[in-house]
mmCIF file of C-alpha atoms in Angstrom:
data_model
loop_
_atom_site.group_PDB
_atom_site.id
_atom_site.type_symbol
_atom_site.label_atom_id
_atom_site.label_comp_id
_atom_site.label_asym_id
_atom_site.label_seq_id
_atom_site.Cartn_x
_atom_site.Cartn_y
_atom_site.Cartn_z
ATOM 1 C CA UNK A 1 -1.896 23.772 -6.856
ATOM 2 C CA UNK A 2 -1.150 21.834 -4.574
ATOM 3 C CA UNK A 3 2.216 20.541 -3.436
ATOM 4 C CA UNK A 4 1.507 16.557 -5.347
ATOM 5 C CA UNK A 5 1.443 16.791 -8.583
ATOM 6 C CA UNK A 6 0.835 13.374 -10.634
ATOM 7 C CA UNK A 7 0.623 12.989 -14.171
ATOM 8 C CA UNK A 8 -0.503 9.879 -15.313
ATOM 9 C CA UNK A 9 -1.587 8.208 -18.493
ATOM 10 C CA UNK A 10 -1.632 5.546 -20.856
ATOM 11 C CA UNK A 11 2.098 3.795 -21.013
ATOM 12 C CA UNK A 12 3.547 5.757 -24.249
ATOM 13 C CA UNK A 13 1.716 9.188 -24.497
ATOM 14 C CA UNK A 14 5.482 11.475 -22.413
ATOM 15 C CA UNK A 15 4.199 10.782 -19.479
ATOM 16 C CA UNK A 16 7.372 12.437 -18.432
ATOM 17 C CA UNK A 17 8.764 14.478 -21.058
ATOM 18 C CA UNK A 18 5.593 16.232 -19.729
ATOM 19 C CA UNK A 19 6.785 15.810 -15.916
ATOM 20 C CA UNK A 20 10.025 17.036 -16.305
ATOM 21 C CA UNK A 21 9.072 19.467 -18.550
ATOM 22 C CA UNK A 22 6.558 20.773 -15.829
ATOM 23 C CA UNK A 23 8.885 20.934 -13.061
ATOM 24 C CA UNK A 24 11.506 22.504 -15.397
ATOM 25 C CA UNK A 25 8.935 25.877 -15.216
ATOM 26 C CA UNK A 26 7.919 25.051 -11.431
ATOM 27 C CA UNK A 27 11.826 25.349 -10.632
ATOM 28 C CA UNK A 28 12.258 28.653 -13.184
ATOM 29 C CA UNK A 29 9.765 30.545 -11.315
ATOM 30 C CA UNK A 30 11.895 30.086 -8.386
ATOM 31 C CA UNK A 31 9.981 27.011 -6.549
ATOM 32 C CA UNK A 32 12.203 24.574 -5.527
ATOM 33 C CA UNK A 33 10.249 20.389 -7.213
ATOM 34 C CA UNK A 34 11.737 16.989 -7.493
ATOM 35 C CA UNK A 35 11.182 15.402 -10.334
ATOM 36 C CA UNK A 36 9.904 11.495 -8.637
ATOM 37 C CA UNK A 37 9.633 8.418 -11.658
ATOM 38 C CA UNK A 38 8.325 5.307 -10.635
ATOM 39 C CA UNK A 39 9.563 4.129 -14.772
ATOM 40 C CA UNK A 40 11.913 1.416 -14.423
ATOM 41 C CA UNK A 41 13.234 2.230 -18.034
ATOM 42 C CA UNK A 42 14.107 5.351 -15.976
ATOM 43 C CA UNK A 43 13.435 7.850 -18.952
ATOM 44 C CA UNK A 44 14.156 10.258 -16.440
ATOM 45 C CA UNK A 45 17.715 9.898 -16.642
ATOM 46 C CA UNK A 46 17.399 9.680 -20.927
ATOM 47 C CA UNK A 47 15.706 13.647 -20.537
ATOM 48 C CA UNK A 48 18.394 14.690 -18.454
ATOM 49 C CA UNK A 49 21.241 12.802 -19.603
ATOM 50 C CA UNK A 50 21.998 12.343 -15.787
ATOM 51 C CA UNK A 51 22.008 8.561 -13.946
ATOM 52 C CA UNK A 52 19.229 9.046 -11.190
ATOM 53 C CA UNK A 53 18.361 6.895 -8.349
ATOM 54 C CA UNK A 54 16.818 6.187 -5.533
ATOM 55 C CA UNK A 55 17.532 9.619 -3.862
ATOM 56 C CA UNK A 56 17.446 12.764 -4.645
ATOM 57 C CA UNK A 57 19.841 14.310 -6.852
ATOM 58 C CA UNK A 58 20.258 17.896 -8.471
ATOM 59 C CA UNK A 59 19.625 18.011 -11.660
ATOM 60 C CA UNK A 60 22.999 19.423 -13.267
ATOM 61 C CA UNK A 61 22.451 23.079 -15.114
ATOM 62 C CA UNK A 62 19.227 24.087 -13.475
ATOM 63 C CA UNK A 63 18.992 25.227 -10.835
ATOM 64 C CA UNK A 64 16.671 24.006 -7.945
ATOM 65 C CA UNK A 65 14.996 21.190 -9.780
ATOM 66 C CA UNK A 66 16.119 17.481 -8.050
ATOM 67 C CA UNK A 67 15.105 14.630 -10.018
ATOM 68 C CA UNK A 68 14.940 10.512 -8.741
ATOM 69 C CA UNK A 69 13.732 7.316 -10.094
ATOM 70 C CA UNK A 70 12.214 4.690 -7.837
ATOM 71 C CA UNK A 71 12.675 0.798 -9.317
ATOM 72 C CA UNK A 72 9.834 -1.555 -7.284
ATOM 73 C CA UNK A 73 11.728 -3.800 -7.864
ATOM 74 C CA UNK A 74 14.423 -2.560 -5.268
ATOM 75 C CA UNK A 75 11.673 -1.051 -2.800
ATOM 76 C CA UNK A 76 10.852 -4.786 -2.289
ATOM 77 C CA UNK A 77 13.794 -6.304 -1.897
ATOM 78 C CA UNK A 78 14.941 -3.812 0.274
ATOM 79 C CA UNK A 79 11.743 -3.743 2.817
ATOM 80 C CA UNK A 80 12.331 -7.739 2.455
ATOM 81 C CA UNK A 81 16.061 -7.466 4.133
ATOM 82 C CA UNK A 82 14.609 -4.776 6.761
ATOM 83 C CA UNK A 83 12.175 -7.977 8.121
ATOM 84 C CA UNK A 84 14.483 -10.759 7.831
ATOM 85 C CA UNK A 85 16.873 -8.789 10.007
ATOM 86 C CA UNK A 86 13.999 -7.931 12.338
ATOM 87 C CA UNK A 87 13.443 -11.378 11.710
ATOM 88 C CA UNK A 88 17.166 -12.843 13.134
ATOM 89 C CA UNK A 89 16.370 -10.600 16.026
ATOM 90 C CA UNK A 90 13.702 -11.822 17.496
ATOM 91 C CA UNK A 91 12.450 -14.984 16.326
ATOM 92 C CA UNK A 92 14.265 -18.877 17.506
ATOM 93 C CA UNK A 93 16.208 -19.971 14.739
ATOM 94 C CA UNK A 94 14.166 -23.101 14.873
ATOM 95 C CA UNK A 95 11.307 -20.707 13.917
ATOM 96 C CA UNK A 96 13.269 -19.141 10.880
ATOM 97 C CA UNK A 97 12.887 -21.415 8.125
ATOM 98 C CA UNK A 98 9.312 -21.556 9.233
ATOM 99 C CA UNK A 99 8.712 -18.100 8.687
ATOM 100 C CA UNK A 100 10.665 -17.027 5.775
ATOM 101 C CA UNK A 101 8.753 -19.656 3.807
ATOM 102 C CA UNK A 102 6.183 -17.155 4.954
ATOM 103 C CA UNK A 103 7.795 -14.321 4.410
ATOM 104 C CA UNK A 104 8.688 -14.560 0.784
ATOM 105 C CA UNK A 105 5.696 -15.830 -0.586
ATOM 106 C CA UNK A 106 4.436 -12.774 0.782
ATOM 107 C CA UNK A 107 6.320 -11.178 -1.213
ATOM 108 C CA UNK A 108 5.505 -13.294 -4.577
ATOM 109 C CA UNK A 109 1.726 -11.338 -4.494
ATOM 110 C CA UNK A 110 1.250 -9.565 -7.171
ATOM 111 C CA UNK A 111 0.239 -6.271 -5.226
ATOM 112 C CA UNK A 112 3.952 -6.687 -3.970
ATOM 113 C CA UNK A 113 4.762 -3.796 -6.705
ATOM 114 C CA UNK A 114 1.776 -2.015 -5.967
ATOM 115 C CA UNK A 115 2.618 -1.668 -2.711
ATOM 116 C CA UNK A 116 6.613 -0.882 -2.188
ATOM 117 C CA UNK A 117 5.583 1.571 -5.128
ATOM 118 C CA UNK A 118 3.365 3.312 -3.380
ATOM 119 C CA UNK A 119 5.281 3.250 0.843
ATOM 120 C CA UNK A 120 7.564 5.359 -1.499
ATOM 121 C CA UNK A 121 5.276 7.232 -3.088
ATOM 122 C CA UNK A 122 3.503 7.887 0.776
ATOM 123 C CA UNK A 123 7.081 8.143 2.229
ATOM 124 C CA UNK A 124 8.986 10.854 -0.046
ATOM 125 C CA UNK A 125 5.159 12.830 0.399
ATOM 126 C CA UNK A 126 5.905 12.444 4.877
ATOM 127 C CA UNK A 127 9.228 13.691 3.941
ATOM 128 C CA UNK A 128 8.830 16.678 1.242
ATOM 129 C CA UNK A 129 9.687 19.554 3.504
ATOM 130 C CA UNK A 130 13.028 20.690 1.526
ATOM 131 C CA UNK A 131 10.748 21.349 -1.701
ATOM 132 C CA UNK A 132 8.302 23.391 -2.571
ATOM 133 C CA UNK A 133 6.773 20.773 -5.228
ATOM 134 C CA UNK A 134 7.103 17.602 -5.749
ATOM 135 C CA UNK A 135 5.897 15.911 -9.246
ATOM 136 C CA UNK A 136 5.265 12.166 -10.000
ATOM 137 C CA UNK A 137 5.870 10.871 -13.526
ATOM 138 C CA UNK A 138 3.589 7.634 -13.131
ATOM 139 C CA UNK A 139 3.882 4.354 -13.365
ATOM 140 C CA UNK A 140 0.817 3.353 -16.643
ATOM 141 C CA UNK A 141 -3.023 4.371 -15.671
ATOM 142 C CA UNK A 142 -3.204 1.287 -14.660
ATOM 143 C CA UNK A 143 -1.140 -0.072 -11.808
ATOM 144 C CA UNK A 144 -1.846 4.203 -10.655
ATOM 145 C CA UNK A 145 -4.942 3.376 -10.385
ATOM 146 C CA UNK A 146 -4.822 1.137 -7.959
ATOM 147 C CA UNK A 147 -2.432 2.763 -6.225
ATOM 148 C CA UNK A 148 -4.168 5.671 -5.343
ATOM 149 C CA UNK A 149 -7.041 3.608 -4.223
ATOM 150 C CA UNK A 150 -4.718 1.817 -2.095
ATOM 151 C CA UNK A 151 -5.101 3.956 1.695
ATOM 152 C CA UNK A 152 -9.577 3.888 1.686
ATOM 153 C CA UNK A 153 -8.995 -0.531 1.338
ATOM 154 C CA UNK A 154 -5.938 -1.029 3.013
ATOM 155 C CA UNK A 155 -7.404 1.136 6.206
ATOM 156 C CA UNK A 156 -10.732 -0.312 6.319
ATOM 157 C CA UNK A 157 -8.920 -4.084 6.366
ATOM 158 C CA UNK A 158 -6.157 -3.192 9.169
ATOM 159 C CA UNK A 159 -9.434 -2.056 10.801
ATOM 160 C CA UNK A 160 -9.794 -5.249 10.894
ATOM 161 C CA UNK A 161 -7.382 -6.887 11.558
ATOM 162 C CA UNK A 162 -7.020 -4.974 14.219
ATOM 163 C CA UNK A 163 -10.790 -5.563 15.243
ATOM 164 C CA UNK A 164 -9.448 -9.882 15.544
ATOM 165 C CA UNK A 165 -6.127 -9.106 17.280
ATOM 166 C CA UNK A 166 -8.544 -7.564 19.884
ATOM 167 C CA UNK A 167 -10.614 -9.928 20.311
ATOM 168 C CA UNK A 168 -8.484 -13.340 20.540
ATOM 169 C CA UNK A 169 -6.111 -11.113 23.203
ATOM 170 C CA UNK A 170 -9.052 -10.593 25.065
ATOM 171 C CA UNK A 171 -10.251 -13.867 24.919
ATOM 172 C CA UNK A 172 -6.473 -14.772 26.072
ATOM 173 C CA UNK A 173 -7.059 -13.146 29.380
ATOM 174 C CA UNK A 174 -10.301 -14.202 29.989
ATOM 175 C CA UNK A 175 -8.760 -17.576 29.387
ATOM 176 C CA UNK A 176 -6.434 -16.689 32.383
ATOM 177 C CA UNK A 177 -8.390 -17.205 35.329
ATOM 178 C CA UNK A 178 -7.472 -17.380 39.077
ATOM 179 C CA UNK A 179 -3.184 -16.697 38.986
ATOM 180 C CA UNK A 180 -2.563 -18.201 35.894
ATOM 181 C CA UNK A 181 -0.234 -15.890 32.661
ATOM 182 C CA UNK A 182 -2.947 -14.907 29.617
ATOM 183 C CA UNK A 183 -0.974 -16.127 26.886
ATOM 184 C CA UNK A 184 -1.559 -12.749 25.137
ATOM 185 C CA UNK A 185 -1.409 -9.093 26.645
ATOM 186 C CA UNK A 186 -3.576 -6.416 25.378
ATOM 187 C CA UNK A 187 -0.789 -3.571 27.004
ATOM 188 C CA UNK A 188 1.625 -3.137 24.679
ATOM 189 C CA UNK A 189 1.708 -5.904 22.068
ATOM 190 C CA UNK A 190 3.891 -5.204 19.292
ATOM 191 C CA UNK A 191 1.632 -6.458 16.450
ATOM 192 C CA UNK A 192 -1.027 -3.851 17.832
ATOM 193 C CA UNK A 193 1.170 -1.329 17.789
ATOM 194 C CA UNK A 194 2.490 -2.387 14.180
ATOM 195 C CA UNK A 195 -0.876 -2.119 12.710
ATOM 196 C CA UNK A 196 -1.351 1.291 14.216
ATOM 197 C CA UNK A 197 1.928 2.461 12.632
ATOM 198 C CA UNK A 198 0.303 0.974 9.353
ATOM 199 C CA UNK A 199 -2.764 2.815 9.521
ATOM 200 C CA UNK A 200 -1.188 5.834 10.171
ATOM 201 C CA UNK A 201 0.596 5.814 7.000
ATOM 202 C CA UNK A 202 -2.215 4.765 6.109
ATOM 203 C CA UNK A 203 -4.787 7.850 7.424
ATOM 204 C CA UNK A 204 -1.923 10.750 5.785
ATOM 205 C CA UNK A 205 -0.923 9.187 2.548
ATOM 206 C CA UNK A 206 -5.102 9.242 1.762
ATOM 207 C CA UNK A 207 -5.233 12.353 3.219
ATOM 208 C CA UNK A 208 -1.963 13.067 2.156
ATOM 209 C CA UNK A 209 -3.905 12.581 -2.004
ATOM 210 C CA UNK A 210 -7.242 13.916 -1.201
ATOM 211 C CA UNK A 211 -6.064 17.437 -0.367
ATOM 212 C CA UNK A 212 -3.139 17.899 -1.352
ATOM 213 C CA UNK A 213 -2.182 16.230 -4.024
ATOM 214 C CA UNK A 214 -4.162 17.715 -7.977
ATOM 215 C CA UNK A 215 -4.000 14.751 -11.044
ATOM 216 C CA UNK A 216 -3.135 15.937 -15.165
ATOM 217 C CA UNK A 217 -3.223 12.454 -17.458
ATOM 218 C CA UNK A 218 -1.536 12.626 -19.848
ATOM 219 C CA UNK A 219 -2.617 11.137 -23.555
ATOM 220 C CA UNK A 220 -2.423 11.574 -27.044
ATOM 221 C CA UNK A 221 -5.107 12.837 -30.754
ATOM 222 C CA UNK A 222 -6.120 8.465 -30.537
ATOM 223 C CA UNK A 223 -8.709 6.968 -29.693
ATOM 224 C CA UNK A 224 -6.920 3.812 -27.481
ATOM 225 C CA UNK A 225 -5.365 7.207 -25.671
ATOM 226 C CA UNK A 226 -8.730 8.997 -26.210
ATOM 227 C CA UNK A 227 -10.653 5.258 -24.795
ATOM 228 C CA UNK A 228 -8.731 5.478 -21.444
ATOM 229 C CA UNK A 229 -8.196 8.972 -21.060
ATOM 230 C CA UNK A 230 -12.043 8.320 -20.651
ATOM 231 C CA UNK A 231 -11.891 5.225 -18.328
ATOM 232 C CA UNK A 232 -8.531 7.258 -16.046
ATOM 233 C CA UNK A 233 -10.755 9.322 -15.695
ATOM 234 C CA UNK A 234 -14.210 8.261 -14.582
ATOM 235 C CA UNK A 235 -12.109 5.337 -12.220
ATOM 236 C CA UNK A 236 -10.163 9.175 -10.773
ATOM 237 C CA UNK A 237 -13.416 10.335 -10.269
ATOM 238 C CA UNK A 238 -14.893 7.471 -8.149
ATOM 239 C CA UNK A 239 -11.881 7.647 -6.169
ATOM 240 C CA UNK A 240 -12.885 11.476 -5.391
ATOM 241 C CA UNK A 241 -9.967 12.746 -7.572
ATOM 242 C CA UNK A 242 -10.440 14.428 -10.076
ATOM 243 C CA UNK A 243 -9.337 15.665 -12.066
ATOM 244 C CA UNK A 244 -7.158 18.682 -12.899
ATOM 245 C CA UNK A 245 -6.665 19.194 -16.091
ATOM 246 C CA UNK A 246 -5.690 16.990 -19.731
ATOM 247 C CA UNK A 247 -2.657 17.424 -22.234
ATOM 248 C CA UNK A 248 -2.508 16.366 -25.153
ATOM 249 C CA UNK A 249 0.921 15.796 -26.926
ATOM 250 C CA UNK A 250 2.532 14.687 -29.526
ATOM 251 C CA UNK A 251 0.674 16.030 -32.520
ATOM 252 C CA UNK A 252 1.053 15.843 -36.107
ATOM 253 C CA UNK A 253 2.450 19.576 -37.410
ATOM 254 C CA UNK A 254 0.584 20.975 -40.262
ATOM 255 C CA UNK A 255 2.259 20.559 -43.134
ATOM 256 C CA UNK A 256 3.215 24.186 -45.724
ATOM 257 C CA UNK A 257 0.152 24.662 -47.982
ATOM 258 C CA UNK A 258 2.081 25.416 -50.496
ATOM 259 C CA UNK A 259 3.673 21.044 -49.774
ATOM 260 C CA UNK A 260 1.684 19.324 -52.029
ATOM 261 C CA UNK A 261 3.078 16.175 -51.717
ATOM 262 C CA UNK A 262 2.308 12.715 -50.266
ATOM 263 C CA UNK A 263 4.432 13.314 -47.380
ATOM 264 C CA UNK A 264 2.227 16.644 -46.945
ATOM 265 C CA UNK A 265 -1.074 14.897 -47.934
ATOM 266 C CA UNK A 266 -0.623 12.487 -45.336
ATOM 267 C CA UNK A 267 0.279 15.144 -42.469
ATOM 268 C CA UNK A 268 -2.894 16.910 -43.699
ATOM 269 C CA UNK A 269 -5.177 14.279 -43.242
ATOM 270 C CA UNK A 270 -3.492 13.205 -39.468
ATOM 271 C CA UNK A 271 -3.460 16.512 -38.734
ATOM 272 C CA UNK A 272 -7.723 16.830 -40.183
ATOM 273 C CA UNK A 273 -8.634 13.882 -37.499
ATOM 274 C CA UNK A 274 -6.915 14.272 -34.446
ATOM 275 C CA UNK A 275 -8.467 18.380 -35.148
ATOM 276 C CA UNK A 276 -11.229 16.437 -34.578
ATOM 277 C CA UNK A 277 -10.683 14.365 -32.233
ATOM 278 C CA UNK A 278 -9.139 17.700 -29.907
ATOM 279 C CA UNK A 279 -12.359 19.074 -31.070
ATOM 280 C CA UNK A 280 -13.718 16.077 -29.383
ATOM 281 C CA UNK A 281 -11.881 16.203 -25.826
ATOM 282 C CA UNK A 282 -13.113 20.199 -25.456
ATOM 283 C CA UNK A 283 -16.262 19.147 -25.856
ATOM 284 C CA UNK A 284 -16.993 15.578 -24.260
ATOM 285 C CA UNK A 285 -14.450 15.294 -21.431
ATOM 286 C CA UNK A 286 -14.799 17.673 -18.539
ATOM 287 C CA UNK A 287 -11.410 18.922 -17.116
ATOM 288 C CA UNK A 288 -10.014 21.560 -19.818
ATOM 289 C CA UNK A 289 -7.410 20.424 -22.319
ATOM 290 C CA UNK A 290 -5.004 22.031 -20.716
ATOM 291 C CA UNK A 291 -1.690 21.645 -23.291
ATOM 292 C CA UNK A 292 -1.265 21.420 -27.070
ATOM 293 C CA UNK A 293 2.120 19.782 -27.341
ATOM 294 C CA UNK A 294 3.224 18.352 -30.939
ATOM 295 C CA UNK A 295 5.521 15.755 -31.976
ATOM 296 C CA UNK A 296 9.685 16.870 -31.871
ATOM 297 C CA UNK A 297 11.902 14.835 -34.189
ATOM 298 C CA UNK A 298 14.486 14.438 -32.423
ATOM 299 C CA UNK A 299 13.945 13.588 -28.400
ATOM 300 C CA UNK A 300 12.895 15.562 -26.027
ATOM 301 C CA UNK A 301 16.093 17.164 -23.489
ATOM 302 C CA UNK A 302 17.604 20.033 -23.386
ATOM 303 C CA UNK A 303 16.561 23.064 -24.964
ATOM 304 C CA UNK A 304 13.818 21.016 -26.657
ATOM 305 C CA UNK A 305 12.517 20.212 -22.866
ATOM 306 C CA UNK A 306 11.887 23.957 -22.207
ATOM 307 C CA UNK A 307 10.211 24.693 -25.347
ATOM 308 C CA UNK A 308 7.783 21.977 -24.024
ATOM 309 C CA UNK A 309 7.740 23.748 -21.392
ATOM 310 C CA UNK A 310 6.540 27.122 -22.651
ATOM 311 C CA UNK A 311 3.531 24.900 -24.346
ATOM 312 C CA UNK A 312 2.078 23.572 -20.588
ATOM 313 C CA UNK A 313 -0.439 25.981 -19.653
ATOM 314 C CA UNK A 314 -0.374 24.272 -16.071
ATOM 315 C CA UNK A 315 0.555 26.432 -13.700
ATOM 316 C CA UNK A 316 3.091 26.653 -11.292
ATOM 317 C CA UNK A 317 2.076 28.721 -7.347
ATOM 318 C CA UNK A 318 2.487 26.351 -5.335
ATOM 319 C CA UNK A 319 -0.121 26.377 -1.785
ATOM 320 C CA UNK A 320 1.480 24.754 1.336
ATOM 321 C CA UNK A 321 0.932 21.920 2.645
ATOM 322 C CA UNK A 322 -1.705 20.781 5.235
ATOM 323 C CA UNK A 323 -0.726 17.616 6.139
ATOM 324 C CA UNK A 324 2.991 17.431 6.396
ATOM 325 C CA UNK B 1 -6.284 -35.990 68.167
ATOM 326 C CA UNK B 2 -9.584 -35.315 69.508
ATOM 327 C CA UNK B 3 -13.178 -34.319 68.261
ATOM 328 C CA UNK B 4 -12.981 -30.862 67.102
ATOM 329 C CA UNK B 5 -9.313 -31.667 65.816
ATOM 330 C CA UNK B 6 -11.364 -34.356 63.695
ATOM 331 C CA UNK B 7 -13.769 -32.468 62.286
ATOM 332 C CA UNK B 8 -11.674 -29.440 61.468
ATOM 333 C CA UNK B 9 -10.000 -32.143 59.443
ATOM 334 C CA UNK B 10 -12.476 -33.231 57.545
ATOM 335 C CA UNK B 11 -13.686 -30.159 56.475
ATOM 336 C CA UNK B 12 -10.903 -29.084 54.812
ATOM 337 C CA UNK B 13 -10.247 -32.877 53.163
ATOM 338 C CA UNK B 14 -14.514 -31.845 52.008
ATOM 339 C CA UNK B 15 -13.550 -28.053 51.343
ATOM 340 C CA UNK B 16 -10.491 -29.991 48.693
ATOM 341 C CA UNK B 17 -12.425 -32.173 47.304
ATOM 342 C CA UNK B 18 -14.709 -29.376 46.150
ATOM 343 C CA UNK B 19 -12.854 -27.532 45.490
ATOM 344 C CA UNK B 20 -10.956 -30.207 43.349
ATOM 345 C CA UNK B 21 -14.362 -30.992 42.067
ATOM 346 C CA UNK B 22 -14.699 -27.401 40.869
ATOM 347 C CA UNK B 23 -12.281 -26.550 39.180
ATOM 348 C CA UNK B 24 -12.950 -30.239 37.047
ATOM 349 C CA UNK B 25 -16.233 -29.717 36.681
ATOM 350 C CA UNK B 26 -16.644 -26.156 36.127
ATOM 351 C CA UNK B 27 -13.731 -23.582 35.927
ATOM 352 C CA UNK B 28 -11.154 -25.878 33.664
ATOM 353 C CA UNK B 29 -13.710 -26.127 31.361
ATOM 354 C CA UNK B 30 -14.830 -23.084 30.862
ATOM 355 C CA UNK B 31 -11.123 -21.594 31.228
ATOM 356 C CA UNK B 32 -10.354 -23.936 28.210
ATOM 357 C CA UNK B 33 -13.118 -23.774 26.215
ATOM 358 C CA UNK B 34 -12.300 -19.522 26.397
ATOM 359 C CA UNK B 35 -8.974 -20.146 25.199
ATOM 360 C CA UNK B 36 -9.695 -22.658 22.728
ATOM 361 C CA UNK B 37 -11.893 -19.613 21.884
ATOM 362 C CA UNK B 38 -9.203 -17.921 21.549
ATOM 363 C CA UNK B 39 -7.012 -19.915 19.747
ATOM 364 C CA UNK B 40 -9.922 -19.746 16.941
ATOM 365 C CA UNK B 41 -10.123 -16.048 16.865
ATOM 366 C CA UNK B 42 -6.642 -15.743 16.292
ATOM 367 C CA UNK B 43 -6.740 -17.952 13.344
ATOM 368 C CA UNK B 44 -9.109 -15.814 12.337
ATOM 369 C CA UNK B 45 -6.450 -13.356 12.994
ATOM 370 C CA UNK B 46 -3.813 -15.311 11.036
ATOM 371 C CA UNK B 47 -5.902 -16.482 8.469
ATOM 372 C CA UNK B 48 -7.185 -12.485 7.401
ATOM 373 C CA UNK B 49 -3.248 -11.428 7.768
ATOM 374 C CA UNK B 50 -1.665 -14.672 5.818
ATOM 375 C CA UNK B 51 -4.052 -16.132 2.762
ATOM 376 C CA UNK B 52 -1.702 -16.580 0.392
ATOM 377 C CA UNK B 53 -0.183 -19.468 3.030
ATOM 378 C CA UNK B 54 -3.631 -21.279 1.143
ATOM 379 C CA UNK B 55 -2.952 -19.637 -2.593
ATOM 380 C CA UNK B 56 -5.482 -16.637 -2.296
ATOM 381 C CA UNK B 57 -3.162 -13.937 -3.335
ATOM 382 C CA UNK B 58 -3.928 -11.052 -0.848
ATOM 383 C CA UNK B 59 -3.417 -6.697 -2.093
ATOM 384 C CA UNK B 60 -2.492 -7.222 2.045
ATOM 385 C CA UNK B 61 -0.010 -9.152 2.434
ATOM 386 C CA UNK B 62 2.999 -7.319 2.515
ATOM 387 C CA UNK B 63 1.909 -5.352 5.080
ATOM 388 C CA UNK B 64 1.262 -7.997 6.769
ATOM 389 C CA UNK B 65 4.583 -9.376 6.022
ATOM 390 C CA UNK B 66 5.697 -6.767 8.372
ATOM 391 C CA UNK B 67 4.702 -8.107 11.447
ATOM 392 C CA UNK B 68 5.789 -12.258 10.827
ATOM 393 C CA UNK B 69 8.833 -10.852 13.455
ATOM 394 C CA UNK B 70 6.394 -10.993 16.662
ATOM 395 C CA UNK B 71 4.100 -13.411 15.348
ATOM 396 C CA UNK B 72 6.690 -16.418 15.913
ATOM 397 C CA UNK B 73 4.050 -17.964 18.928
ATOM 398 C CA UNK B 74 1.072 -17.829 16.959
ATOM 399 C CA UNK B 75 3.104 -18.847 14.170
ATOM 400 C CA UNK B 76 3.923 -22.101 15.218
ATOM 401 C CA UNK B 77 0.143 -22.567 16.993
ATOM 402 C CA UNK B 78 -1.371 -21.844 14.289
ATOM 403 C CA UNK B 79 0.738 -24.439 12.045
ATOM 404 C CA UNK B 80 -0.175 -27.277 14.451
ATOM 405 C CA UNK B 81 -3.582 -26.551 14.315
ATOM 406 C CA UNK B 82 -4.244 -26.308 11.306
ATOM 407 C CA UNK B 83 -2.402 -29.553 11.267
ATOM 408 C CA UNK B 84 -4.494 -30.977 13.870
ATOM 409 C CA UNK B 85 -7.620 -30.586 12.861
ATOM 410 C CA UNK B 86 -8.841 -32.811 11.257
ATOM 411 C CA UNK B 87 -12.045 -31.381 10.662
ATOM 412 C CA UNK B 88 -14.115 -27.957 12.134
ATOM 413 C CA UNK B 89 -16.364 -30.707 13.839
ATOM 414 C CA UNK B 90 -14.261 -32.002 16.352
ATOM 415 C CA UNK B 91 -11.869 -29.120 16.984
ATOM 416 C CA UNK B 92 -15.283 -27.693 18.217
ATOM 417 C CA UNK B 93 -15.675 -31.525 19.681
ATOM 418 C CA UNK B 94 -13.089 -31.335 22.129
ATOM 419 C CA UNK B 95 -14.446 -28.633 24.287
ATOM 420 C CA UNK B 96 -17.296 -30.505 25.639
ATOM 421 C CA UNK B 97 -16.372 -33.346 28.687
ATOM 422 C CA UNK B 98 -18.763 -35.963 28.620
#
């Protein structure tokens, strides 16, 4: 399977658990694996009982498994600082304030978090030579889907920006009649250069996501989760990504047949409705159901994670990436 | 000064005048027009880069902000032109000399 594997789904369905379990399975099968989480709640830390930050760090006790957590807020700040640094080097003191205001406005726009996350995602994919497999535990559906749609959108946008810039420089060059020095020159224009760099970045992102990534959706056996999954599958398909498989998590355990108390009756009813829903998934949804994972009474960590991993029927074999 | 010299100097003056006239009537307005057009194109570029300056959130502002350090002149000019421009008609009108 592809080297990059994404797990997505509604909030709270257990994406992190499933991603970590899959990461564990990959590592056990001898693939050097990295688990990347974008969950600001730091659930990977809880699963492995060890703290992680935004650079990969080996998971204690598991050979060949690294993990990292990306905090979008940190990423936005880092990006801002980088530009500010650049600004103070290039721009005269009197203009810095003006431009700074614009800069802060740009980083306060609603898309900034997503862009920061996206940048970091792609960065990890670009520098993934050290790993055979990278498992992405993505943020809840909506924003992730928008994230995956970014490259196409942005490539087009950048193209238009470059066209506008070229037009204006071309006119400035034409306006320089006789011995006049043109106000802007096409050769070595830093703005065009930057835009070109960005364009290549998005091109890489687009092709890596299309050719080297597989998507799985995690869901719970309830109506809301089902509906959301259905929408996600459609959204992803619209963007040209096929969901490889569905993972049903938090299935209710059935009671022993001789039990007949209130709890047992409740469980039996739930199991029955859940079975129906699973049937719906199998018959109506195109991506196959690759795992059915039961509820655990305790937090999933340590040995329990290995249990969950065993229930995952997702292959771990790795194909080399085509675009790195 | 003989006749030949006087004709020579007359021709030089005439040439200078003609060149000045040509520059004033044809080249300079043309040059100005193209430059104004270039500025307009640049404004369109700036607007596409930073629509949030006008309260329009843009998904690309985060990325175009990277260009800010290289856009000092453009940015200054853009702001100045925005202040300076009562209407679009006025701006276009400035390009004609009657």
